[in-house]
GROMACS .gro file of C-alpha atoms in nm:
model
  494
    1MET     CA    1  -0.024  -0.014  -0.002
    2ALA     CA    2   0.146   0.315  -0.124
    3GLU     CA    3   0.220   0.579   0.144
    4ALA     CA    4   0.065   0.902   0.164
    5PRO     CA    5   0.302   1.237   0.137
    6GLY     CA    6   0.480   1.255   0.397
    7ALA     CA    7   0.416   0.942   0.535
    8PRO     CA    8   0.780   0.882   0.649
    9HIS     CA    9   0.752   1.096   0.989
   10ARG     CA   10   0.343   1.034   1.094
   11THR     CA   11   0.334   0.903   1.418
   12THR     CA   12   0.080   0.869   1.711
   13GLY     CA   13   0.375   0.851   1.971
   14SER     CA   14   0.673   1.012   2.024
   15THR     CA   15   0.913   1.210   1.750
   16LEU     CA   16   1.197   1.173   1.929
   17LEU     CA   17   1.371   0.927   1.642
   18HIS     CA   18   1.244   1.185   1.413
   19PRO     CA   19   1.574   1.211   1.226
   20LEU     CA   20   1.664   0.869   1.292
   21SER     CA   21   1.327   0.759   1.076
   22ALA     CA   22   1.421   1.091   0.811
   23LEU     CA   23   1.791   0.928   0.751
   24LEU     CA   24   1.672   0.591   0.667
   25GLY     CA   25   1.345   0.653   0.515
   26ILE     CA   26   1.140   0.416   0.699
   27PRO     CA   27   0.804   0.586   0.853
   28LEU     CA   28   0.796   0.678   1.265
   29ASP     CA   29   0.557   0.441   1.342
   30GLN     CA   30   0.767   0.162   1.240
   31ILE     CA   31   1.092   0.291   1.424
   32ASN     CA   32   0.939   0.276   1.701
   33PHE     CA   33   0.793   0.049   1.700
   34VAL     CA   34   1.139  -0.168   1.654
   35ALA     CA   35   1.287   0.084   1.883
   36CYS     CA   36   1.064  -0.026   2.157
   37GLN     CA   37   1.129  -0.390   2.061
   38LEU     CA   38   1.495  -0.344   2.086
   39PHE     CA   39   1.449  -0.156   2.442
   40ALA     CA   40   1.214  -0.466   2.541
   41LEU     CA   41   1.472  -0.739   2.506
   42LEU     CA   42   1.731  -0.566   2.636
   43ALA     CA   43   1.539  -0.485   2.922
   44ALA     CA   44   1.387  -0.849   2.899
   45PHE     CA   45   1.798  -0.952   2.979
   46TRP     CA   46   1.801  -0.777   3.286
   47PHE     CA   47   1.485  -0.931   3.373
   48ARG     CA   48   1.567  -1.240   3.382
   49ILE     CA   49   1.903  -1.162   3.574
   50TYR     CA   50   1.854  -0.901   3.855
   51LEU     CA   51   1.411  -0.968   3.918
   52SER     CA   52   1.438  -1.327   3.919
   53PRO     CA   53   1.213  -1.506   4.091
   54SER     CA   54   1.531  -1.531   4.399
   55HIS     CA   55   1.591  -1.146   4.367
   56ALA     CA   56   1.296  -1.007   4.369
   57SER     CA   57   0.896  -1.075   4.531
   58SER     CA   58   0.598  -1.162   4.316
   59ALA     CA   59   0.508  -0.750   4.296
   60VAL     CA   60   0.846  -0.616   4.219
   61ARG     CA   61   0.802  -0.820   3.894
   62HIS     CA   62   0.483  -0.757   3.852
   63ALA     CA   63   0.467  -0.316   3.901
   64PHE     CA   64   0.840  -0.316   3.725
   65ALA     CA   65   0.652  -0.525   3.399
   66THR     CA   66   0.380  -0.318   3.406
   67LEU     CA   67   0.559   0.041   3.414
   68PHE     CA   68   0.738  -0.046   3.110
   69GLY     CA   69   0.464  -0.173   2.941
   70ILE     CA   70   0.284   0.105   3.033
   71TYR     CA   71   0.584   0.327   2.901
   72PHE     CA   72   0.650   0.147   2.578
   73ALA     CA   73   0.282   0.178   2.516
   74VAL     CA   74   0.275   0.591   2.525
   75PHE     CA   75   0.616   0.611   2.347
   76CYS     CA   76   0.458   0.421   2.008
   77PHE     CA   77   0.106   0.523   2.021
   78GLY     CA   78   0.144   0.887   2.219
   79TRP     CA   79  -0.268   0.926   2.324
   80TYR     CA   80  -0.395   0.668   2.146
   81SER     CA   81  -0.270   0.458   2.405
   82ILE     CA   82  -0.532   0.561   2.667
   83HIS     CA   83  -0.820   0.326   2.482
   84LEU     CA   84  -0.551   0.013   2.569
   85PHE     CA   85  -0.614   0.122   2.963
   86VAL     CA   86  -0.974   0.216   2.952
   87LEU     CA   87  -1.056  -0.122   2.816
   88VAL     CA   88  -0.855  -0.315   3.106
   89MET     CA   89  -0.960  -0.093   3.326
   90MET     CA   90  -1.331  -0.134   3.229
   91ASN     CA   91  -1.339  -0.507   3.202
   92TYR     CA   92  -1.118  -0.525   3.557
   93GLY     CA   93  -1.489  -0.388   3.711
   94ILE     CA   94  -1.670  -0.627   3.526
   95MET     CA   95  -1.462  -0.919   3.620
   96ASN     CA   96  -1.518  -0.802   4.002
   97MET     CA   97  -1.910  -0.713   3.971
   98ALA     CA   98  -2.048  -0.934   3.690
   99SER     CA   99  -2.215  -1.245   3.822
  100VAL     CA  100  -2.019  -1.538   3.734
  101PRO     CA  101  -2.202  -1.691   3.455
  102ASN     CA  102  -2.219  -1.415   3.333
  103ILE     CA  103  -1.862  -1.330   3.373
  104HIS     CA  104  -1.708  -1.431   3.021
  105ARG     CA  105  -2.036  -1.347   2.814
  106TYR     CA  106  -2.040  -0.980   2.971
  107SER     CA  107  -1.598  -0.968   2.934
  108PHE     CA  108  -1.653  -1.105   2.566
  109VAL     CA  109  -1.921  -0.790   2.454
  110VAL     CA  110  -1.770  -0.564   2.643
  111ALA     CA  111  -1.409  -0.626   2.450
  112MET     CA  112  -1.506  -0.696   2.139
  113GLY     CA  113  -1.728  -0.386   2.071
  114TYR     CA  114  -1.469  -0.166   2.202
  115LEU     CA  115  -1.229  -0.311   1.978
  116THR     CA  116  -1.509  -0.315   1.660
  117LEU     CA  117  -1.551   0.098   1.737
  118CYS     CA  118  -1.231   0.181   1.754
  119HIS     CA  119  -1.190  -0.041   1.369
  120ILE     CA  120  -1.417   0.211   1.286
  121SER     CA  121  -1.295   0.534   1.426
  122ARG     CA  122  -0.960   0.438   1.283
  123ILE     CA  123  -1.126   0.408   0.906
  124TYR     CA  124  -1.302   0.798   0.926
  125ILE     CA  125  -0.978   0.904   1.076
  126PHE     CA  126  -0.715   0.737   0.817
  127HIS     CA  127  -0.967   0.671   0.553
  128TYR     CA  128  -0.736   0.359   0.496
  129GLY     CA  129  -0.398   0.504   0.474
  130ILE     CA  130  -0.362   0.403   0.813
  131LEU     CA  131  -0.014   0.357   1.011
  132THR     CA  132   0.146   0.029   0.997
  133THR     CA  133   0.183   0.001   1.393
  134ASP     CA  134  -0.100   0.208   1.536
  135PHE     CA  135  -0.302   0.173   1.879
  136SER     CA  136  -0.493  -0.127   1.751
  137GLY     CA  137  -0.268  -0.388   1.710
  138PRO     CA  138  -0.236  -0.383   2.158
  139LEU     CA  139  -0.623  -0.293   2.141
  140MET     CA  140  -0.653  -0.662   1.981
  141ILE     CA  141  -0.378  -0.843   2.148
  142ILE     CA  142  -0.496  -0.739   2.530
  143THR     CA  143  -0.892  -0.778   2.391
  144GLN     CA  144  -0.778  -1.132   2.305
  145LYS     CA  145  -0.630  -1.149   2.684
  146ILE     CA  146  -0.928  -1.008   2.826
  147THR     CA  147  -1.174  -1.299   2.680
  148THR     CA  148  -0.935  -1.538   2.775
  149LEU     CA  149  -0.905  -1.483   3.118
  150ALA     CA  150  -1.295  -1.423   3.115
  151CYS     CA  151  -1.370  -1.768   2.918
  152GLN     CA  152  -1.069  -1.921   3.210
  153LEU     CA  153  -1.224  -1.797   3.546
  154HIS     CA  154  -1.545  -1.895   3.436
  155ASP     CA  155  -1.458  -2.259   3.389
  156GLY     CA  156  -1.304  -2.208   3.695
  157ILE     CA  157  -1.543  -2.073   3.912
  158GLY     CA  158  -1.835  -2.119   3.768
  159ARG     CA  159  -1.856  -2.439   3.623
  160GLN     CA  160  -1.810  -2.815   3.740
  161ALA     CA  161  -1.494  -3.014   3.661
  162GLU     CA  162  -1.671  -3.268   3.479
  163GLU     CA  163  -1.867  -3.003   3.172
  164LEU     CA  164  -1.458  -2.899   3.137
  165THR     CA  165  -1.212  -3.038   2.831
  166ALA     CA  166  -0.927  -3.150   3.006
  167GLU     CA  167  -0.799  -2.828   2.848
  168GLN     CA  168  -1.029  -2.592   2.974
  169ASN     CA  169  -0.989  -2.877   3.338
  170ARG     CA  170  -0.621  -2.713   3.271
  171LEU     CA  171  -0.643  -2.380   3.236
  172ALA     CA  172  -0.875  -2.300   3.506
  173VAL     CA  173  -0.885  -1.963   3.706
  174LYS     CA  174  -0.941  -2.030   4.049
  175SER     CA  175  -1.034  -1.720   4.152
  176ARG     CA  176  -1.082  -1.293   4.000
  177PRO     CA  177  -0.639  -1.163   3.999
  178SER     CA  178  -0.530  -0.865   4.191
  179LEU     CA  179  -0.502  -0.530   4.007
  180LEU     CA  180  -0.162  -0.588   3.986
  181GLU     CA  181  -0.180  -0.880   3.874
  182TYR     CA  182  -0.491  -0.743   3.612
  183LEU     CA  183  -0.267  -0.562   3.498
  184SER     CA  184   0.111  -0.689   3.494
  185TYR     CA  185  -0.119  -0.947   3.252
  186LEU     CA  186  -0.282  -0.709   3.010
  187LEU     CA  187  -0.007  -0.446   3.022
  188ASN     CA  188   0.356  -0.628   3.084
  189PHE     CA  189   0.670  -0.476   2.846
  190MET     CA  190   0.720  -0.837   2.738
  191SER     CA  191   0.353  -0.836   2.455
  192ILE     CA  192   0.250  -0.517   2.497
  193ILE     CA  193   0.370  -0.431   2.186
  194ALA     CA  194   0.329  -0.731   1.927
  195GLY     CA  195   0.206  -1.010   2.175
  196PRO     CA  196   0.163  -1.245   2.131
  197CYS     CA  197  -0.127  -1.392   2.374
  198SER     CA  198  -0.016  -1.658   2.666
  199ASN     CA  199  -0.265  -1.818   2.941
  200TYR     CA  200  -0.304  -1.666   3.242
  201LYS     CA  201  -0.183  -1.967   3.522
  202ASP     CA  202   0.145  -1.985   3.279
  203TYR     CA  203   0.234  -1.599   3.312
  204ILE     CA  204   0.141  -1.595   3.689
  205ALA     CA  205   0.343  -1.944   3.728
  206PHE     CA  206   0.596  -1.706   3.499
  207ILE     CA  207   0.582  -1.402   3.776
  208GLU     CA  208   0.614  -1.653   4.070
  209GLY     CA  209   0.912  -1.888   3.907
  210ARG     CA  210   0.714  -2.211   3.863
  211HIS     CA  211   0.706  -2.171   3.531
  212VAL     CA  212   0.964  -2.346   3.395
  213HIS     CA  213   1.007  -2.572   3.726
  214MET     CA  214   0.665  -2.684   3.614
  215LYS     CA  215   0.727  -2.824   3.265
  216LEU     CA  216   1.010  -2.987   3.432
  217LEU     CA  217   0.831  -3.184   3.659
  218GLU     CA  218   0.699  -3.432   3.287
  219VAL     CA  219   0.987  -3.533   3.257
  220ASN     CA  220   1.172  -3.857   3.475
  221TRP     CA  221   1.535  -3.690   3.556
  222LYS     CA  222   1.644  -3.978   3.656
  223GLN     CA  223   1.574  -4.224   3.396
  224LYS     CA  224   1.815  -3.930   3.247
  225GLY     CA  225   2.084  -3.985   3.417
  226TYR     CA  226   2.019  -3.644   3.637
  227ASP     CA  227   2.009  -3.598   3.993
  228ARG     CA  228   1.865  -3.257   3.977
  229LEU     CA  229   1.672  -3.057   3.761
  230PRO     CA  230   1.806  -2.842   3.479
  231ASP     CA  231   1.840  -2.559   3.450
  232PRO     CA  232   1.749  -2.478   3.116
  233SER     CA  233   1.916  -2.098   2.925
  234PRO     CA  234   1.644  -1.920   2.683
  235THR     CA  235   2.034  -1.742   2.579
  236GLY     CA  236   2.029  -2.000   2.237
  237ALA     CA  237   1.649  -1.992   2.184
  238VAL     CA  238   1.688  -1.686   2.146
  239MET     CA  239   1.956  -1.579   1.973
  240TYR     CA  240   1.825  -1.840   1.748
  241LYS     CA  241   1.533  -1.619   1.679
  242LEU     CA  242   1.718  -1.323   1.654
  243CYS     CA  243   1.895  -1.481   1.354
  244ILE     CA  244   1.582  -1.511   1.173
  245THR     CA  245   1.462  -1.132   1.243
  246LEU     CA  246   1.747  -0.990   1.143
  247VAL     CA  247   1.700  -1.250   0.823
  248SER     CA  248   1.314  -1.114   0.759
  249LEU     CA  249   1.405  -0.719   0.817
  250ILE     CA  250   1.650  -0.798   0.528
  251LEU     CA  251   1.378  -0.947   0.313
  252PHE     CA  252   1.140  -0.707   0.402
  253LEU     CA  253   1.323  -0.424   0.361
  254THR     CA  254   1.418  -0.549   0.004
  255LEU     CA  255   1.183  -0.813  -0.118
  256THR     CA  256   0.899  -0.692  -0.015
  257LYS     CA  257   0.862  -0.341  -0.171
  258ASN     CA  258   1.006  -0.445  -0.493
  259PHE     CA  259   0.688  -0.696  -0.461
  260PRO     CA  260   0.356  -0.469  -0.372
  261MET     CA  261   0.048  -0.677  -0.404
  262ALA     CA  262  -0.146  -0.364  -0.565
  263TYR     CA  263   0.033  -0.515  -0.921
  264ILE     CA  264  -0.145  -0.813  -0.998
  265ILE     CA  265  -0.496  -0.594  -1.095
  266ASP     CA  266  -0.251  -0.296  -1.237
  267ASN     CA  267  -0.438  -0.246  -1.572
  268GLU     CA  268  -0.126  -0.311  -1.811
  269PHE     CA  269  -0.028  -0.615  -1.545
  270LEU     CA  270  -0.354  -0.791  -1.687
  271ASP     CA  271  -0.384  -0.744  -2.022
  272LYS     CA  272  -0.052  -0.916  -2.067
  273THR     CA  273  -0.018  -1.171  -1.898
  274PRO     CA  274  -0.133  -1.531  -1.869
  275PHE     CA  275  -0.355  -1.680  -1.650
  276LEU     CA  276  -0.122  -1.874  -1.538
  277SER     CA  277   0.190  -1.641  -1.525
  278ARG     CA  278  -0.084  -1.400  -1.324
  279LEU     CA  279  -0.126  -1.712  -1.055
  280GLY     CA  280   0.278  -1.754  -1.054
  281TYR     CA  281   0.329  -1.361  -0.981
  282LEU     CA  282   0.025  -1.392  -0.671
  283TYR     CA  283   0.203  -1.664  -0.482
  284ILE     CA  284   0.514  -1.445  -0.530
  285VAL     CA  285   0.387  -1.104  -0.445
  286THR     CA  286   0.247  -1.277  -0.079
  287GLN     CA  287   0.603  -1.473   0.019
  288ALA     CA  288   0.668  -1.070   0.019
  289ALA     CA  289   0.412  -0.974   0.223
  290LYS     CA  290   0.548  -1.285   0.506
  291PRO     CA  291   0.924  -1.095   0.621
  292LYS     CA  292   0.699  -0.826   0.874
  293TYR     CA  293   0.494  -1.082   1.033
  294TYR     CA  294   0.820  -1.288   1.025
  295PHE     CA  295   0.953  -1.014   1.195
  296ALA     CA  296   0.733  -0.872   1.430
  297TRP     CA  297   0.633  -1.157   1.607
  298THR     CA  298   0.993  -1.392   1.598
  299LEU     CA  299   1.111  -1.075   1.778
  300ALA     CA  300   0.808  -1.086   2.024
  301ASP     CA  301   0.856  -1.457   2.063
  302ALA     CA  302   1.263  -1.323   2.171
  303VAL     CA  303   1.153  -1.103   2.333
  304ASN     CA  304   0.930  -1.322   2.590
  305ASN     CA  305   1.228  -1.587   2.588
  306ALA     CA  306   1.506  -1.352   2.726
  307ALA     CA  307   1.272  -1.235   3.019
  308GLY     CA  308   1.246  -1.633   3.112
  309TYR     CA  309   0.899  -1.679   2.959
  310GLY     CA  310   0.831  -1.901   2.704
  311PHE     CA  311   0.911  -2.258   2.802
  312SER     CA  312   0.785  -2.548   2.667
  313GLY     CA  313   0.934  -2.843   2.783
  314VAL     CA  314   1.134  -3.069   2.682
  315ASP     CA  315   1.109  -3.275   2.288
  316GLU     CA  316   1.204  -3.638   2.150
  317LYS     CA  317   1.549  -3.564   2.166
  318GLY     CA  318   1.587  -3.386   2.496
  319ASN     CA  319   1.641  -3.008   2.337
  320PHE     CA  320   1.458  -2.811   2.611
  321ARG     CA  321   1.221  -2.616   2.382
  322TRP     CA  322   1.131  -2.237   2.472
  323ASP     CA  323   0.816  -2.240   2.209
  324LEU     CA  324   0.542  -2.191   2.420
  325LEU     CA  325   0.437  -1.832   2.274
  326SER     CA  326   0.597  -1.892   1.886
  327ASN     CA  327   0.302  -1.751   1.677
  328LEU     CA  328   0.443  -1.944   1.361
  329ASN     CA  329   0.646  -2.204   1.258
  330ILE     CA  330   0.771  -2.051   0.924
  331TRP     CA  331   0.904  -2.414   0.774
  332ASN     CA  332   0.548  -2.585   0.835
  333ILE     CA  333   0.385  -2.299   0.677
  334GLU     CA  334   0.550  -2.291   0.364
  335THR     CA  335   0.567  -2.652   0.321
  336ALA     CA  336   0.226  -2.717   0.449
  337THR     CA  337   0.051  -2.967   0.223
  338SER     CA  338  -0.384  -2.870   0.357
  339PHE     CA  339  -0.515  -2.541   0.414
  340LYS     CA  340  -0.541  -2.641   0.793
  341MET     CA  341  -0.175  -2.764   0.853
  342TYR     CA  342  -0.122  -2.364   0.723
  343ILE     CA  343  -0.367  -2.232   0.929
  344GLU     CA  344  -0.232  -2.414   1.202
  345ASN     CA  345   0.177  -2.282   1.171
  346TRP     CA  346   0.035  -1.936   1.142
  347ASN     CA  347  -0.065  -1.676   1.381
  348ILE     CA  348  -0.039  -1.966   1.654
  349GLN     CA  349  -0.096  -1.769   1.976
  350THR     CA  350  -0.459  -1.615   1.750
  351ALA     CA  351  -0.592  -1.957   1.617
  352ALA     CA  352  -0.517  -2.086   1.998
  353TRP     CA  353  -0.708  -1.824   2.144
  354LEU     CA  354  -1.023  -1.843   1.842
  355LYS     CA  355  -1.017  -2.231   1.980
  356ARG     CA  356  -1.030  -2.141   2.340
  357VAL     CA  357  -1.289  -1.862   2.345
  358CYS     CA  358  -1.543  -1.962   2.032
  359TYR     CA  359  -1.423  -2.339   1.889
  360ASP     CA  360  -1.494  -2.527   2.186
  361ARG     CA  361  -1.759  -2.274   2.323
  362ALA     CA  362  -2.013  -2.287   2.033
  363PRO     CA  363  -2.334  -2.463   2.045
  364TRP     CA  364  -2.338  -2.558   1.623
  365TYR     CA  365  -2.128  -2.412   1.347
  366PRO     CA  366  -1.821  -2.392   1.545
  367THR     CA  367  -1.595  -2.310   1.197
  368ALA     CA  368  -1.824  -2.064   1.079
  369LEU     CA  369  -1.811  -1.826   1.420
  370THR     CA  370  -1.455  -1.878   1.474
  371PHE     CA  371  -1.384  -1.721   1.141
  372ILE     CA  372  -1.679  -1.490   1.174
  373LEU     CA  373  -1.493  -1.393   1.528
  374SER     CA  374  -1.153  -1.398   1.324
  375ALA     CA  375  -1.256  -1.111   1.115
  376LEU     CA  376  -1.433  -0.898   1.333
  377TRP     CA  377  -1.111  -0.927   1.587
  378HIS     CA  378  -0.959  -0.799   1.309
  379GLY     CA  379  -1.095  -0.514   1.154
  380ILE     CA  380  -1.356  -0.438   0.960
  381TYR     CA  381  -1.207  -0.354   0.608
  382PRO     CA  382  -1.365  -0.541   0.367
  383GLY     CA  383  -1.133  -0.715   0.248
  384TYR     CA  384  -1.125  -0.934   0.571
  385TYR     CA  385  -1.457  -1.033   0.558
  386PHE     CA  386  -1.349  -1.177   0.175
  387THR     CA  387  -1.066  -1.308   0.343
  388PHE     CA  388  -1.278  -1.528   0.579
  389LEU     CA  389  -1.565  -1.584   0.448
  390THR     CA  390  -1.339  -1.708   0.150
  391GLY     CA  391  -1.131  -1.904   0.377
  392ILE     CA  392  -1.445  -2.037   0.557
  393LEU     CA  393  -1.539  -2.260   0.208
  394ILE     CA  394  -1.239  -2.318   0.113
  395THR     CA  395  -1.189  -2.462   0.466
  396LEU     CA  396  -1.492  -2.693   0.380
  397ALA     CA  397  -1.327  -2.806   0.038
  398ALA     CA  398  -1.021  -2.872   0.190
  399ARG     CA  399  -1.156  -3.135   0.450
  400ALA     CA  400  -1.404  -3.282   0.193
  401ILE     CA  401  -1.115  -3.345   0.027
  402ARG     CA  402  -0.905  -3.493   0.211
  403ASN     CA  403  -1.173  -3.701   0.397
  404ASN     CA  404  -1.295  -3.925   0.103
  405CYS     CA  405  -0.924  -3.879  -0.099
  406ARG     CA  406  -0.616  -3.868   0.055
  407HIS     CA  407  -0.655  -4.275   0.263
  408TYR     CA  408  -0.576  -4.363  -0.174
  409PHE     CA  409  -0.309  -4.213  -0.208
  410LEU     CA  410  -0.138  -4.338   0.120
  411SER     CA  411   0.121  -4.598  -0.060
  412PRO     CA  412   0.306  -4.716  -0.262
  413VAL     CA  413   0.546  -4.373  -0.132
  414PRO     CA  414   0.645  -4.272  -0.510
  415LEU     CA  415   0.236  -4.163  -0.523
  416LYS     CA  416   0.192  -3.986  -0.141
  417ILE     CA  417   0.521  -3.796  -0.276
  418ALA     CA  418   0.302  -3.700  -0.588
  419TYR     CA  419  -0.024  -3.633  -0.423
  420ASP     CA  420   0.214  -3.406  -0.143
  421VAL     CA  421   0.314  -3.190  -0.429
  422VAL     CA  422   0.007  -3.132  -0.600
  423THR     CA  423  -0.122  -3.087  -0.236
  424TRP     CA  424   0.093  -2.852  -0.118
  425ALA     CA  425   0.108  -2.649  -0.431
  426VAL     CA  426  -0.296  -2.630  -0.434
  427THR     CA  427  -0.254  -2.500  -0.106
  428GLN     CA  428   0.031  -2.249  -0.144
  429LEU     CA  429  -0.210  -2.115  -0.421
  430ALA     CA  430  -0.498  -2.105  -0.215
  431VAL     CA  431  -0.394  -1.986   0.082
  432CYS     CA  432  -0.260  -1.692  -0.162
  433TYR     CA  433  -0.589  -1.644  -0.323
  434THR     CA  434  -0.764  -1.576   0.019
  435VAL     CA  435  -0.541  -1.372   0.142
  436ALA     CA  436  -0.501  -1.127  -0.138
  437PRO     CA  437  -0.813  -0.953   0.012
  438PHE     CA  438  -0.684  -0.913   0.308
  439VAL     CA  439  -0.405  -0.680   0.230
  440MET     CA  440  -0.661  -0.525  -0.017
  441LEU     CA  441  -0.934  -0.457   0.242
  442ALA     CA  442  -1.092  -0.216  -0.029
  443VAL     CA  443  -1.439  -0.411  -0.178
  444GLU     CA  444  -1.325  -0.256  -0.560
  445PRO     CA  445  -0.991  -0.353  -0.571
  446THR     CA  446  -1.059  -0.751  -0.431
  447ILE     CA  447  -1.362  -0.781  -0.696
  448LYS     CA  448  -1.104  -0.659  -0.970
  449PHE     CA  449  -0.871  -0.909  -0.826
  450TYR     CA  450  -1.117  -1.224  -0.823
  451LYS     CA  451  -1.237  -1.083  -1.193
  452SER     CA  452  -0.930  -1.178  -1.282
  453VAL     CA  453  -0.800  -1.509  -1.247
  454TYR     CA  454  -1.244  -1.607  -1.274
  455PHE     CA  455  -1.376  -1.719  -0.947
  456HIS     CA  456  -1.132  -1.998  -0.968
  457MET     CA  457  -1.098  -2.093  -0.632
  458HIS     CA  458  -1.509  -2.025  -0.531
  459ILE     CA  459  -1.613  -2.219  -0.810
  460LEU     CA  460  -1.419  -2.536  -0.754
  461SER     CA  461  -1.517  -2.514  -0.353
  462ILE     CA  462  -1.843  -2.527  -0.422
  463LEU     CA  463  -1.787  -2.777  -0.684
  464VAL     CA  464  -1.637  -2.991  -0.417
  465LEU     CA  465  -1.914  -2.958  -0.202
  466LEU     CA  466  -2.163  -3.039  -0.339
  467LEU     CA  467  -2.026  -3.388  -0.534
  468LEU     CA  468  -1.814  -3.506  -0.259
  469PRO     CA  469  -2.023  -3.643   0.081
  470VAL     CA  470  -1.997  -3.361   0.381
  471ARG     CA  471  -1.939  -3.494   0.774
  472PRO     CA  472  -1.902  -3.267   0.994
  473GLN     CA  473  -1.845  -3.279   1.319
  474THR     CA  474  -2.150  -3.180   1.573
  475HIS     CA  475  -2.056  -3.004   1.883
  476SER     CA  476  -2.246  -3.310   2.081
  477VAL     CA  477  -1.968  -3.521   1.907
  478ARG     CA  478  -1.659  -3.339   1.987
  479ARG     CA  479  -1.759  -3.291   2.383
  480ALA     CA  480  -1.779  -3.679   2.387
  481GLN     CA  481  -1.437  -3.652   2.238
  482ASN     CA  482  -1.324  -3.443   2.513
  483GLN     CA  483  -1.505  -3.623   2.771
  484ALA     CA  484  -1.320  -3.913   2.677
  485MET     CA  485  -0.972  -3.714   2.660
  486LEU     CA  486  -1.064  -3.581   3.026
  487ASN     CA  487  -1.189  -3.948   3.179
  488SER     CA  488  -0.836  -4.093   3.021
  489ILE     CA  489  -0.650  -3.761   3.224
  490LYS     CA  490  -0.829  -3.894   3.547
  491ASN     CA  491  -0.754  -4.247   3.536
  492LYS     CA  492  -0.380  -4.210   3.443
  493ASP     CA  493  -0.356  -3.937   3.777
  494LYS     CA  494  -0.505  -4.252   4.007
   0.00000   0.00000   0.00000
């Protein structure tokens, strides 16, 4: 999207770094974003070393994380950051005053309602010329955290254990948090700018020094020759993720700006380029749009890891894993052979949030309702709704094909390889086709794009759904499966 005149110096936050923005020719809002995240990275290392649970109380750690988070928000977004604090305080009141059966409902309506109003105001304020990093990003993360905590608090004090899935039972919050705990969870400096959303119990365990210990207890270390629990360091994981961040930044500064999405609807391009070549270029421009997400999410993950947060246990080879808060798996994204696999590895924490607050709780049409909530959460630009409604159709069609056809191609090995190659190509093109409107935002370029490719994915998906039998998984079936899983875990505990 082209920047308006003077855009390199536009920001709603501090202008302290204006000279650097002018020197590099990079918009000031992006400079502020990167500066805050790099400062947060340094603060995270300091936090882990000098304010570790053995050196500071939980209250001190909560206060430090909260105050630095508030400072970063004000630095990046100026007075617009008041929206974050208003939403946080409104929902703290709801959490303490609402009746237990309605905590999650009221919190959800207020948080999503306020977020939607802010999305609407951004259209009138910026008229599609939105800043790359404005206050809506942190507001979206805070909305996820508010609704996550509200649902998990309702599970903990408003429902019986027998009514919960195994995951809901594990994450249920048994008491209302204090104001300091609440503010720290929502506004901490590790996640205030770029997330990700995490579970309340995991965050509190991290602050209190139980986070890594809890994960280590899941492994029998005596069998591995250890006399006591090891002390895993996140330094290696942080360095690895910073390398990915650096490569992503280089790709963003070179590849992204040379392959704009707008070119695929340029009249001269459409007149001179054959259909298959247009599809190939669509794949290229979609690839070029990814590095900024890889950069922002991987850097955010590294910040949390540097603070000592994000340990997820030990893998099959005995290596320590620091991917509890990872928001993407780049290898699985680029090699995905199904639409489902792609979605599961892209914006992982948002997908987990959608599952926990919507998909697992929806009484009917969980897939459709989850896509609709995702669209509302992202904003009100028409392109988002084209993307998510198209996503529903392609997801259902892909599921039907996989359920009805995949078992015919599992052997011999050459046939399986050929099947994987074909499904990889179709998946990548289907994703490109689906997300193009997400980048274009408006109705007119979206319709122009879909006309230029003859609505082929829509037509093929509809034909698949008409010709192949679909076996939807009902809510009652999912609940029965979840209950069986919970009973299995209880029996193991006995």
